[in-house]
Amino acid sequence: MAERLITPNTVTQNIVLSGYGKAGKLEQMEKVLSGMLQSTTSKPDVWTMNNIISLFGNKGQIEMMERWYEKFRDFGIEPETRTFNILIGAYGKKRMYDKMSSVMEYMRKLSFPWTTSTYNNVIEAFSEVGDAKHMEYTFDQMRAEGMKADTKTFCCLVKGYANAGLFHKVISTVQLAGKLEIPENTSFYNAVIFSCAKAEDLMEMERVFNRMKDKKCQPDSATYSMMADAYKKEGMSDKVYDLEQEKQMMAVKDNVDIEMEALVDV
């Protein structure tokens, strides 16, 4: 940009940062960040902060996430609700419940609202370890505060009950999702299939899989992987083979669809 006498601004540098982050080029990313901190034309903003701490949080690099958070705060950037949700999600995935709770209390202190995303991150943290008691408590608190649950909420609840071995509650949760007209997407069906596999109920797993396709909800690699693992565990190699064939056919169909769309756009 400099060679063409184009001065980068915050927006363009944020795009560059995002690209480096997704490509895993962390050294180049930190170099751009350091330049932004010293720049007069492309100073980092809250979007920059959210992007960077989210990157390190998703990688489980908590110390780096905290270091950059403090650096941005020292620079004078004020956090927003999404910033705190990112921190809560990262701490939850690492089972750092004390820090997760501290951030939530800090949000209350500063009058930042707890959003659906806030609650989802907490529910997900307890879901991953099968802590049904605290998961339920969080969900009940969410509803008591009038916060609307979404598809991710129910995905976490379904998987959490499965991880806790409470398969009867998986059924009631799926029924509640239907009653509340929660959108059923690939992630939702994957959560139910995960639960069926966990319960070793392969007939129900197949029924859910067929319903998923009937609803025009396309299975993804996670769907096929979970089902294949369940069949392998039972030594059902013929079922694994059928799944692999179907997966390959779906991949070919997707490629054809993409090529047809490209021709239409020409």
PDB file of C-alpha atoms in Angstrom:
ATOM      1  CA  MET A   1       0.000   0.000   0.000  1.00  0.00           C
ATOM      2  CA  ALA A   2       2.815   2.374   0.922  1.00  0.00           C
ATOM      3  CA  GLU A   3       4.479   1.809  -2.462  1.00  0.00           C
ATOM      4  CA  ARG A   4       1.312   3.041  -4.180  1.00  0.00           C
ATOM      5  CA  LEU A   5       1.037   5.987  -1.770  1.00  0.00           C
ATOM      6  CA  ILE A   6      -2.128   4.504  -0.272  1.00  0.00           C
ATOM      7  CA  THR A   7      -2.286   5.071   3.471  1.00  0.00           C
ATOM      8  CA  PRO A   8      -3.815   2.118   5.297  1.00  0.00           C
ATOM      9  CA  ASN A   9      -6.579   2.900   7.776  1.00  0.00           C
ATOM     10  CA  THR A  10      -8.048   0.954  10.680  1.00  0.00           C
ATOM     11  CA  VAL A  11     -10.595  -0.872   8.512  1.00  0.00           C
ATOM     12  CA  THR A  12      -8.039  -2.079   5.959  1.00  0.00           C
ATOM     13  CA  GLN A  13      -5.580  -3.119   8.669  1.00  0.00           C
ATOM     14  CA  ASN A  14      -8.321  -5.043  10.483  1.00  0.00           C
ATOM     15  CA  ILE A  15      -8.987  -6.964   7.258  1.00  0.00           C
ATOM     16  CA  VAL A  16      -5.261  -7.740   6.935  1.00  0.00           C
ATOM     17  CA  LEU A  17      -5.171  -8.888  10.582  1.00  0.00           C
ATOM     18  CA  SER A  18      -8.150 -11.173  10.042  1.00  0.00           C
ATOM     19  CA  GLY A  19      -6.474 -12.716   6.995  1.00  0.00           C
ATOM     20  CA  TYR A  20      -3.214 -13.381   8.807  1.00  0.00           C
ATOM     21  CA  GLY A  21      -5.104 -14.823  11.768  1.00  0.00           C
ATOM     22  CA  LYS A  22      -7.149 -17.239   9.666  1.00  0.00           C
ATOM     23  CA  ALA A  23      -3.988 -18.311   7.833  1.00  0.00           C
ATOM     24  CA  GLY A  24      -2.200 -18.953  11.119  1.00  0.00           C
ATOM     25  CA  LYS A  25       0.477 -16.364  10.352  1.00  0.00           C
ATOM     26  CA  LEU A  26       0.668 -15.076  13.891  1.00  0.00           C
ATOM     27  CA  GLU A  27       4.083 -13.415  13.598  1.00  0.00           C
ATOM     28  CA  GLN A  28       2.940 -11.260  10.676  1.00  0.00           C
ATOM     29  CA  MET A  29      -0.285 -10.533  12.547  1.00  0.00           C
ATOM     30  CA  GLU A  30       1.554  -9.316  15.644  1.00  0.00           C
ATOM     31  CA  LYS A  31       3.827  -7.199  13.452  1.00  0.00           C
ATOM     32  CA  VAL A  32       0.810  -5.453  11.894  1.00  0.00           C
ATOM     33  CA  LEU A  33      -0.713  -5.018  15.358  1.00  0.00           C
ATOM     34  CA  SER A  34       2.439  -3.444  16.742  1.00  0.00           C
ATOM     35  CA  GLY A  35       2.450  -1.057  13.788  1.00  0.00           C
ATOM     36  CA  MET A  36      -1.175  -0.113  14.463  1.00  0.00           C
ATOM     37  CA  LEU A  37      -0.396   0.674  18.088  1.00  0.00           C
ATOM     38  CA  GLN A  38       2.216   3.180  16.914  1.00  0.00           C
ATOM     39  CA  SER A  39       0.250   4.533  13.964  1.00  0.00           C
ATOM     40  CA  THR A  40      -1.637   7.823  13.702  1.00  0.00           C
ATOM     41  CA  THR A  41      -3.827   6.739  10.758  1.00  0.00           C
ATOM     42  CA  SER A  42      -4.716   3.136  11.589  1.00  0.00           C
ATOM     43  CA  LYS A  43      -5.154   2.966  15.333  1.00  0.00           C
ATOM     44  CA  PRO A  44      -6.734  -0.264  16.618  1.00  0.00           C
ATOM     45  CA  ASP A  45     -10.388  -0.172  17.675  1.00  0.00           C
ATOM     46  CA  VAL A  46     -12.752  -2.502  19.549  1.00  0.00           C
ATOM     47  CA  TRP A  47     -13.177  -4.604  16.391  1.00  0.00           C
ATOM     48  CA  THR A  48      -9.412  -5.112  16.366  1.00  0.00           C
ATOM     49  CA  MET A  49      -9.461  -6.137  20.013  1.00  0.00           C
ATOM     50  CA  ASN A  50     -12.364  -8.562  19.546  1.00  0.00           C
ATOM     51  CA  ASN A  51     -10.754 -10.128  16.490  1.00  0.00           C
ATOM     52  CA  ILE A  52      -7.402 -10.716  18.193  1.00  0.00           C
ATOM     53  CA  ILE A  53      -8.631 -12.011  21.547  1.00  0.00           C
ATOM     54  CA  SER A  54     -11.122 -14.257  19.740  1.00  0.00           C
ATOM     55  CA  LEU A  55      -8.311 -15.747  17.669  1.00  0.00           C
ATOM     56  CA  PHE A  56      -6.179 -16.609  20.697  1.00  0.00           C
ATOM     57  CA  GLY A  57      -9.231 -17.665  22.716  1.00  0.00           C
ATOM     58  CA  ASN A  58     -10.331 -20.147  20.046  1.00  0.00           C
ATOM     59  CA  LYS A  59      -6.806 -21.573  19.967  1.00  0.00           C
ATOM     60  CA  GLY A  60      -6.891 -22.016  23.739  1.00  0.00           C
ATOM     61  CA  GLN A  61      -3.973 -19.611  24.170  1.00  0.00           C
ATOM     62  CA  ILE A  62      -5.397 -17.933  27.253  1.00  0.00           C
ATOM     63  CA  GLU A  63      -2.235 -16.101  28.330  1.00  0.00           C
ATOM     64  CA  MET A  64      -1.836 -14.506  24.899  1.00  0.00           C
ATOM     65  CA  MET A  65      -5.532 -13.587  24.884  1.00  0.00           C
ATOM     66  CA  GLU A  66      -5.219 -11.912  28.275  1.00  0.00           C
ATOM     67  CA  ARG A  67      -1.972 -10.181  27.345  1.00  0.00           C
ATOM     68  CA  TRP A  68      -3.500  -8.593  24.255  1.00  0.00           C
ATOM     69  CA  TYR A  69      -6.690  -7.704  26.102  1.00  0.00           C
ATOM     70  CA  GLU A  70      -4.662  -5.768  28.677  1.00  0.00           C
ATOM     71  CA  LYS A  71      -2.569  -4.155  25.964  1.00  0.00           C
ATOM     72  CA  PHE A  72      -5.687  -2.930  24.147  1.00  0.00           C
ATOM     73  CA  ARG A  73      -7.176  -1.661  27.421  1.00  0.00           C
ATOM     74  CA  ASP A  74      -3.940   0.199  28.225  1.00  0.00           C
ATOM     75  CA  PHE A  75      -4.192   1.738  24.767  1.00  0.00           C
ATOM     76  CA  GLY A  76      -7.572   3.162  25.766  1.00  0.00           C
ATOM     77  CA  ILE A  77      -9.921   0.809  23.901  1.00  0.00           C
ATOM     78  CA  GLU A  78     -13.140   0.166  25.795  1.00  0.00           C
ATOM     79  CA  PRO A  79     -14.596  -3.375  25.661  1.00  0.00           C
ATOM     80  CA  GLU A  80     -18.150  -4.092  24.547  1.00  0.00           C
ATOM     81  CA  THR A  81     -20.557  -6.943  25.292  1.00  0.00           C
ATOM     82  CA  ARG A  82     -19.079  -9.093  22.519  1.00  0.00           C
ATOM     83  CA  THR A  83     -15.597  -8.639  24.018  1.00  0.00           C
ATOM     84  CA  PHE A  84     -16.743 -10.084  27.327  1.00  0.00           C
ATOM     85  CA  ASN A  85     -18.640 -12.894  25.590  1.00  0.00           C
ATOM     86  CA  ILE A  86     -15.412 -13.884  23.814  1.00  0.00           C
ATOM     87  CA  LEU A  87     -13.544 -13.995  27.133  1.00  0.00           C
ATOM     88  CA  ILE A  88     -16.318 -16.026  28.792  1.00  0.00           C
ATOM     89  CA  GLY A  89     -16.343 -18.508  25.905  1.00  0.00           C
ATOM     90  CA  ALA A  90     -12.572 -18.946  25.998  1.00  0.00           C
ATOM     91  CA  TYR A  91     -12.466 -19.436  29.782  1.00  0.00           C
ATOM     92  CA  GLY A  92     -15.388 -21.853  29.601  1.00  0.00           C
ATOM     93  CA  LYS A  93     -13.692 -24.068  27.024  1.00  0.00           C
ATOM     94  CA  LYS A  94     -10.646 -24.265  29.284  1.00  0.00           C
ATOM     95  CA  ARG A  95     -12.868 -24.994  32.321  1.00  0.00           C
ATOM     96  CA  MET A  96     -11.587 -21.856  34.042  1.00  0.00           C
ATOM     97  CA  TYR A  97     -14.904 -21.291  35.800  1.00  0.00           C
ATOM     98  CA  ASP A  98     -13.604 -18.765  38.341  1.00  0.00           C
ATOM     99  CA  LYS A  99     -12.408 -16.447  35.596  1.00  0.00           C
ATOM    100  CA  MET A 100     -15.587 -17.046  33.621  1.00  0.00           C
ATOM    101  CA  SER A 101     -17.667 -15.999  36.638  1.00  0.00           C
ATOM    102  CA  SER A 102     -15.430 -12.979  37.300  1.00  0.00           C
ATOM    103  CA  VAL A 103     -16.021 -11.647  33.794  1.00  0.00           C
ATOM    104  CA  MET A 104     -19.781 -12.112  34.183  1.00  0.00           C
ATOM    105  CA  GLU A 105     -19.753 -10.258  37.517  1.00  0.00           C
ATOM    106  CA  TYR A 106     -17.655  -7.497  35.950  1.00  0.00           C
ATOM    107  CA  MET A 107     -20.233  -7.167  33.168  1.00  0.00           C
ATOM    108  CA  ARG A 108     -22.985  -6.704  35.769  1.00  0.00           C
ATOM    109  CA  LYS A 109     -20.879  -4.145  37.627  1.00  0.00           C
ATOM    110  CA  LEU A 110     -20.427  -2.089  34.456  1.00  0.00           C
ATOM    111  CA  SER A 111     -24.108  -2.530  33.494  1.00  0.00           C
ATOM    112  CA  PHE A 112     -23.309  -4.601  30.403  1.00  0.00           C
ATOM    113  CA  PRO A 113     -26.295  -6.839  29.570  1.00  0.00           C
ATOM    114  CA  TRP A 114     -25.928 -10.605  29.543  1.00  0.00           C
ATOM    115  CA  THR A 115     -27.000 -11.632  26.059  1.00  0.00           C
ATOM    116  CA  THR A 116     -28.070 -14.941  24.526  1.00  0.00           C
ATOM    117  CA  SER A 117     -24.442 -15.401  23.487  1.00  0.00           C
ATOM    118  CA  THR A 118     -23.302 -14.842  27.095  1.00  0.00           C
ATOM    119  CA  TYR A 119     -25.598 -17.552  28.389  1.00  0.00           C
ATOM    120  CA  ASN A 120     -24.781 -19.891  25.492  1.00  0.00           C
ATOM    121  CA  ASN A 121     -21.074 -19.700  26.307  1.00  0.00           C
ATOM    122  CA  VAL A 122     -21.728 -20.613  29.936  1.00  0.00           C
ATOM    123  CA  ILE A 123     -24.186 -23.393  29.045  1.00  0.00           C
ATOM    124  CA  GLU A 124     -21.663 -24.757  26.532  1.00  0.00           C
ATOM    125  CA  ALA A 125     -18.910 -24.817  29.170  1.00  0.00           C
ATOM    126  CA  PHE A 126     -21.020 -26.986  31.487  1.00  0.00           C
ATOM    127  CA  SER A 127     -22.349 -29.017  28.552  1.00  0.00           C
ATOM    128  CA  GLU A 128     -18.877 -30.135  27.489  1.00  0.00           C
ATOM    129  CA  VAL A 129     -18.196 -31.730  30.882  1.00  0.00           C
ATOM    130  CA  GLY A 130     -21.698 -33.116  31.376  1.00  0.00           C
ATOM    131  CA  ASP A 131     -22.454 -30.846  34.347  1.00  0.00           C
ATOM    132  CA  ALA A 132     -26.218 -31.013  33.944  1.00  0.00           C
ATOM    133  CA  LYS A 133     -26.959 -29.305  37.267  1.00  0.00           C
ATOM    134  CA  HIS A 134     -25.135 -26.042  36.499  1.00  0.00           C
ATOM    135  CA  MET A 135     -26.172 -26.195  32.847  1.00  0.00           C
ATOM    136  CA  GLU A 136     -29.842 -26.362  33.844  1.00  0.00           C
ATOM    137  CA  TYR A 137     -29.407 -23.609  36.420  1.00  0.00           C
ATOM    138  CA  THR A 138     -27.918 -21.310  33.773  1.00  0.00           C
ATOM    139  CA  PHE A 139     -30.680 -22.133  31.281  1.00  0.00           C
ATOM    140  CA  ASP A 140     -33.381 -21.500  33.908  1.00  0.00           C
ATOM    141  CA  GLN A 141     -31.769 -18.170  34.791  1.00  0.00           C
ATOM    142  CA  MET A 142     -31.618 -17.295  31.103  1.00  0.00           C
ATOM    143  CA  ARG A 143     -35.352 -17.904  30.691  1.00  0.00           C
ATOM    144  CA  ALA A 144     -36.200 -16.144  33.964  1.00  0.00           C
ATOM    145  CA  GLU A 145     -34.516 -13.007  32.648  1.00  0.00           C
ATOM    146  CA  GLY A 146     -36.590 -13.174  29.491  1.00  0.00           C
ATOM    147  CA  MET A 147     -33.613 -13.999  27.287  1.00  0.00           C
ATOM    148  CA  LYS A 148     -34.604 -15.902  24.152  1.00  0.00           C
ATOM    149  CA  ALA A 149     -32.848 -19.223  23.578  1.00  0.00           C
ATOM    150  CA  ASP A 150     -31.640 -20.042  20.074  1.00  0.00           C
ATOM    151  CA  THR A 151     -30.471 -23.104  18.160  1.00  0.00           C
ATOM    152  CA  LYS A 152     -27.027 -23.045  19.783  1.00  0.00           C
ATOM    153  CA  THR A 153     -28.624 -23.022  23.242  1.00  0.00           C
ATOM    154  CA  PHE A 154     -30.482 -26.240  22.487  1.00  0.00           C
ATOM    155  CA  CYS A 155     -27.501 -27.862  20.779  1.00  0.00           C
ATOM    156  CA  CYS A 156     -25.518 -27.342  23.976  1.00  0.00           C
ATOM    157  CA  LEU A 157     -28.356 -28.602  26.186  1.00  0.00           C
ATOM    158  CA  VAL A 158     -28.835 -31.755  24.097  1.00  0.00           C
ATOM    159  CA  LYS A 159     -25.106 -32.571  24.082  1.00  0.00           C
ATOM    160  CA  GLY A 160     -24.793 -31.717  27.760  1.00  0.00           C
ATOM    161  CA  TYR A 161     -27.512 -34.150  28.785  1.00  0.00           C
ATOM    162  CA  ALA A 162     -25.957 -36.800  26.543  1.00  0.00           C
ATOM    163  CA  ASN A 163     -22.562 -36.252  28.168  1.00  0.00           C
ATOM    164  CA  ALA A 164     -24.250 -36.617  31.563  1.00  0.00           C
ATOM    165  CA  GLY A 165     -25.976 -39.831  30.452  1.00  0.00           C
ATOM    166  CA  LEU A 166     -29.429 -38.272  30.956  1.00  0.00           C
ATOM    167  CA  PHE A 167     -30.914 -39.435  27.683  1.00  0.00           C
ATOM    168  CA  HIS A 168     -34.530 -38.988  28.787  1.00  0.00           C
ATOM    169  CA  LYS A 169     -33.765 -35.285  29.160  1.00  0.00           C
ATOM    170  CA  VAL A 170     -32.371 -35.231  25.620  1.00  0.00           C
ATOM    171  CA  ILE A 171     -35.837 -36.259  24.409  1.00  0.00           C
ATOM    172  CA  SER A 172     -37.666 -33.635  26.482  1.00  0.00           C
ATOM    173  CA  THR A 173     -35.215 -30.949  25.342  1.00  0.00           C
ATOM    174  CA  VAL A 174     -35.778 -31.806  21.671  1.00  0.00           C
ATOM    175  CA  GLN A 175     -39.518 -31.656  22.314  1.00  0.00           C
ATOM    176  CA  LEU A 176     -39.152 -28.254  24.001  1.00  0.00           C
ATOM    177  CA  ALA A 177     -37.149 -26.985  21.026  1.00  0.00           C
ATOM    178  CA  GLY A 178     -40.016 -28.008  18.754  1.00  0.00           C
ATOM    179  CA  LYS A 179     -42.565 -26.333  21.021  1.00  0.00           C
ATOM    180  CA  LEU A 180     -40.565 -23.085  20.981  1.00  0.00           C
ATOM    181  CA  GLU A 181     -40.120 -23.362  17.190  1.00  0.00           C
ATOM    182  CA  ILE A 182     -36.333 -23.325  17.426  1.00  0.00           C
ATOM    183  CA  PRO A 183     -34.832 -23.539  13.891  1.00  0.00           C
ATOM    184  CA  GLU A 184     -33.478 -27.031  13.196  1.00  0.00           C
ATOM    185  CA  ASN A 185     -30.205 -26.686  11.310  1.00  0.00           C
ATOM    186  CA  THR A 186     -27.285 -29.078  10.688  1.00  0.00           C
ATOM    187  CA  SER A 187     -25.763 -28.305  14.097  1.00  0.00           C
ATOM    188  CA  PHE A 188     -29.042 -29.150  15.822  1.00  0.00           C
ATOM    189  CA  TYR A 189     -29.395 -32.527  14.103  1.00  0.00           C
ATOM    190  CA  ASN A 190     -25.719 -33.241  14.745  1.00  0.00           C
ATOM    191  CA  ALA A 191     -26.284 -32.669  18.458  1.00  0.00           C
ATOM    192  CA  VAL A 192     -29.189 -35.142  18.463  1.00  0.00           C
ATOM    193  CA  ILE A 193     -27.192 -37.686  16.408  1.00  0.00           C
ATOM    194  CA  PHE A 194     -24.309 -37.257  18.870  1.00  0.00           C
ATOM    195  CA  SER A 195     -26.713 -38.070  21.699  1.00  0.00           C
ATOM    196  CA  CYS A 196     -28.079 -41.161  19.935  1.00  0.00           C
ATOM    197  CA  ALA A 197     -24.544 -42.407  19.296  1.00  0.00           C
ATOM    198  CA  LYS A 198     -23.641 -41.756  22.923  1.00  0.00           C
ATOM    199  CA  ALA A 199     -26.665 -43.799  24.002  1.00  0.00           C
ATOM    200  CA  GLU A 200     -25.721 -46.502  21.464  1.00  0.00           C
ATOM    201  CA  ASP A 201     -29.221 -46.235  19.997  1.00  0.00           C
ATOM    202  CA  LEU A 202     -28.341 -46.716  16.339  1.00  0.00           C
ATOM    203  CA  MET A 203     -31.926 -47.168  15.165  1.00  0.00           C
ATOM    204  CA  GLU A 204     -32.887 -43.776  16.574  1.00  0.00           C
ATOM    205  CA  MET A 205     -29.695 -42.300  15.142  1.00  0.00           C
ATOM    206  CA  GLU A 206     -30.696 -43.479  11.674  1.00  0.00           C
ATOM    207  CA  ARG A 207     -34.220 -42.151  12.135  1.00  0.00           C
ATOM    208  CA  VAL A 208     -32.859 -38.698  13.056  1.00  0.00           C
ATOM    209  CA  PHE A 209     -30.458 -38.829  10.100  1.00  0.00           C
ATOM    210  CA  ASN A 210     -33.310 -39.592   7.688  1.00  0.00           C
ATOM    211  CA  ARG A 211     -35.471 -36.861   9.203  1.00  0.00           C
ATOM    212  CA  MET A 212     -32.551 -34.459   8.774  1.00  0.00           C
ATOM    213  CA  LYS A 213     -32.417 -35.193   5.047  1.00  0.00           C
ATOM    214  CA  ASP A 214     -36.210 -35.110   4.702  1.00  0.00           C
ATOM    215  CA  LYS A 215     -36.105 -31.597   6.136  1.00  0.00           C
ATOM    216  CA  LYS A 216     -33.574 -30.634   3.424  1.00  0.00           C
ATOM    217  CA  CYS A 217     -30.939 -30.089   6.085  1.00  0.00           C
ATOM    218  CA  GLN A 218     -27.662 -31.227   4.550  1.00  0.00           C
ATOM    219  CA  PRO A 219     -25.373 -33.474   6.635  1.00  0.00           C
ATOM    220  CA  ASP A 220     -21.775 -32.295   6.977  1.00  0.00           C
ATOM    221  CA  SER A 221     -18.464 -34.042   7.673  1.00  0.00           C
ATOM    222  CA  ALA A 222     -19.207 -34.100  11.417  1.00  0.00           C
ATOM    223  CA  THR A 223     -22.514 -35.896  10.782  1.00  0.00           C
ATOM    224  CA  TYR A 224     -20.876 -38.660   8.750  1.00  0.00           C
ATOM    225  CA  SER A 225     -17.929 -38.941  11.135  1.00  0.00           C
ATOM    226  CA  MET A 226     -20.121 -39.428  14.224  1.00  0.00           C
ATOM    227  CA  MET A 227     -22.296 -42.014  12.521  1.00  0.00           C
ATOM    228  CA  ALA A 228     -19.326 -43.893  11.058  1.00  0.00           C
ATOM    229  CA  ASP A 229     -17.692 -44.069  14.494  1.00  0.00           C
ATOM    230  CA  ALA A 230     -20.928 -45.411  15.989  1.00  0.00           C
ATOM    231  CA  TYR A 231     -21.189 -48.111  13.301  1.00  0.00           C
ATOM    232  CA  LYS A 232     -17.496 -49.046  13.621  1.00  0.00           C
ATOM    233  CA  LYS A 233     -17.945 -49.510  17.344  1.00  0.00           C
ATOM    234  CA  GLU A 234     -20.607 -52.125  16.617  1.00  0.00           C
ATOM    235  CA  GLY A 235     -18.601 -53.714  13.799  1.00  0.00           C
ATOM    236  CA  MET A 236     -21.135 -52.682  11.148  1.00  0.00           C
ATOM    237  CA  SER A 237     -18.674 -52.260   8.286  1.00  0.00           C
ATOM    238  CA  ASP A 238     -21.435 -52.403   5.648  1.00  0.00           C
ATOM    239  CA  LYS A 239     -23.092 -49.338   7.170  1.00  0.00           C
ATOM    240  CA  VAL A 240     -19.753 -47.508   7.255  1.00  0.00           C
ATOM    241  CA  TYR A 241     -19.246 -48.296   3.563  1.00  0.00           C
ATOM    242  CA  ASP A 242     -22.735 -47.026   2.676  1.00  0.00           C
ATOM    243  CA  LEU A 243     -22.054 -43.796   4.549  1.00  0.00           C
ATOM    244  CA  GLU A 244     -18.750 -43.269   2.734  1.00  0.00           C
ATOM    245  CA  GLN A 245     -20.484 -43.795  -0.620  1.00  0.00           C
ATOM    246  CA  GLU A 246     -23.229 -41.335   0.278  1.00  0.00           C
ATOM    247  CA  LYS A 247     -20.679 -38.791   1.488  1.00  0.00           C
ATOM    248  CA  GLN A 248     -18.771 -38.997  -1.797  1.00  0.00           C
ATOM    249  CA  MET A 249     -21.974 -38.645  -3.809  1.00  0.00           C
ATOM    250  CA  MET A 250     -22.931 -35.552  -1.805  1.00  0.00           C
ATOM    251  CA  ALA A 251     -19.492 -34.046  -2.458  1.00  0.00           C
ATOM    252  CA  VAL A 252     -19.859 -34.619  -6.203  1.00  0.00           C
ATOM    253  CA  LYS A 253     -23.348 -33.096  -6.154  1.00  0.00           C
ATOM    254  CA  ASP A 254     -22.074 -30.028  -4.309  1.00  0.00           C
ATOM    255  CA  ASN A 255     -19.304 -29.524  -6.880  1.00  0.00           C
ATOM    256  CA  VAL A 256     -21.790 -29.806  -9.758  1.00  0.00           C
ATOM    257  CA  ASP A 257     -24.112 -27.289  -8.070  1.00  0.00           C
ATOM    258  CA  ILE A 258     -21.235 -24.836  -7.635  1.00  0.00           C
ATOM    259  CA  GLU A 259     -20.222 -25.213 -11.291  1.00  0.00           C
ATOM    260  CA  MET A 260     -23.825 -24.666 -12.443  1.00  0.00           C
ATOM    261  CA  GLU A 261     -24.122 -21.512 -10.320  1.00  0.00           C
ATOM    262  CA  ALA A 262     -20.878 -20.234 -11.825  1.00  0.00           C
ATOM    263  CA  LEU A 263     -22.227 -20.786 -15.349  1.00  0.00           C
ATOM    264  CA  VAL A 264     -25.454 -18.959 -14.522  1.00  0.00           C
ATOM    265  CA  ASP A 265     -23.477 -15.981 -13.194  1.00  0.00           C
ATOM    266  CA  VAL A 266     -21.407 -15.678 -16.389  1.00  0.00           C
TER     267      VAL A 266
END
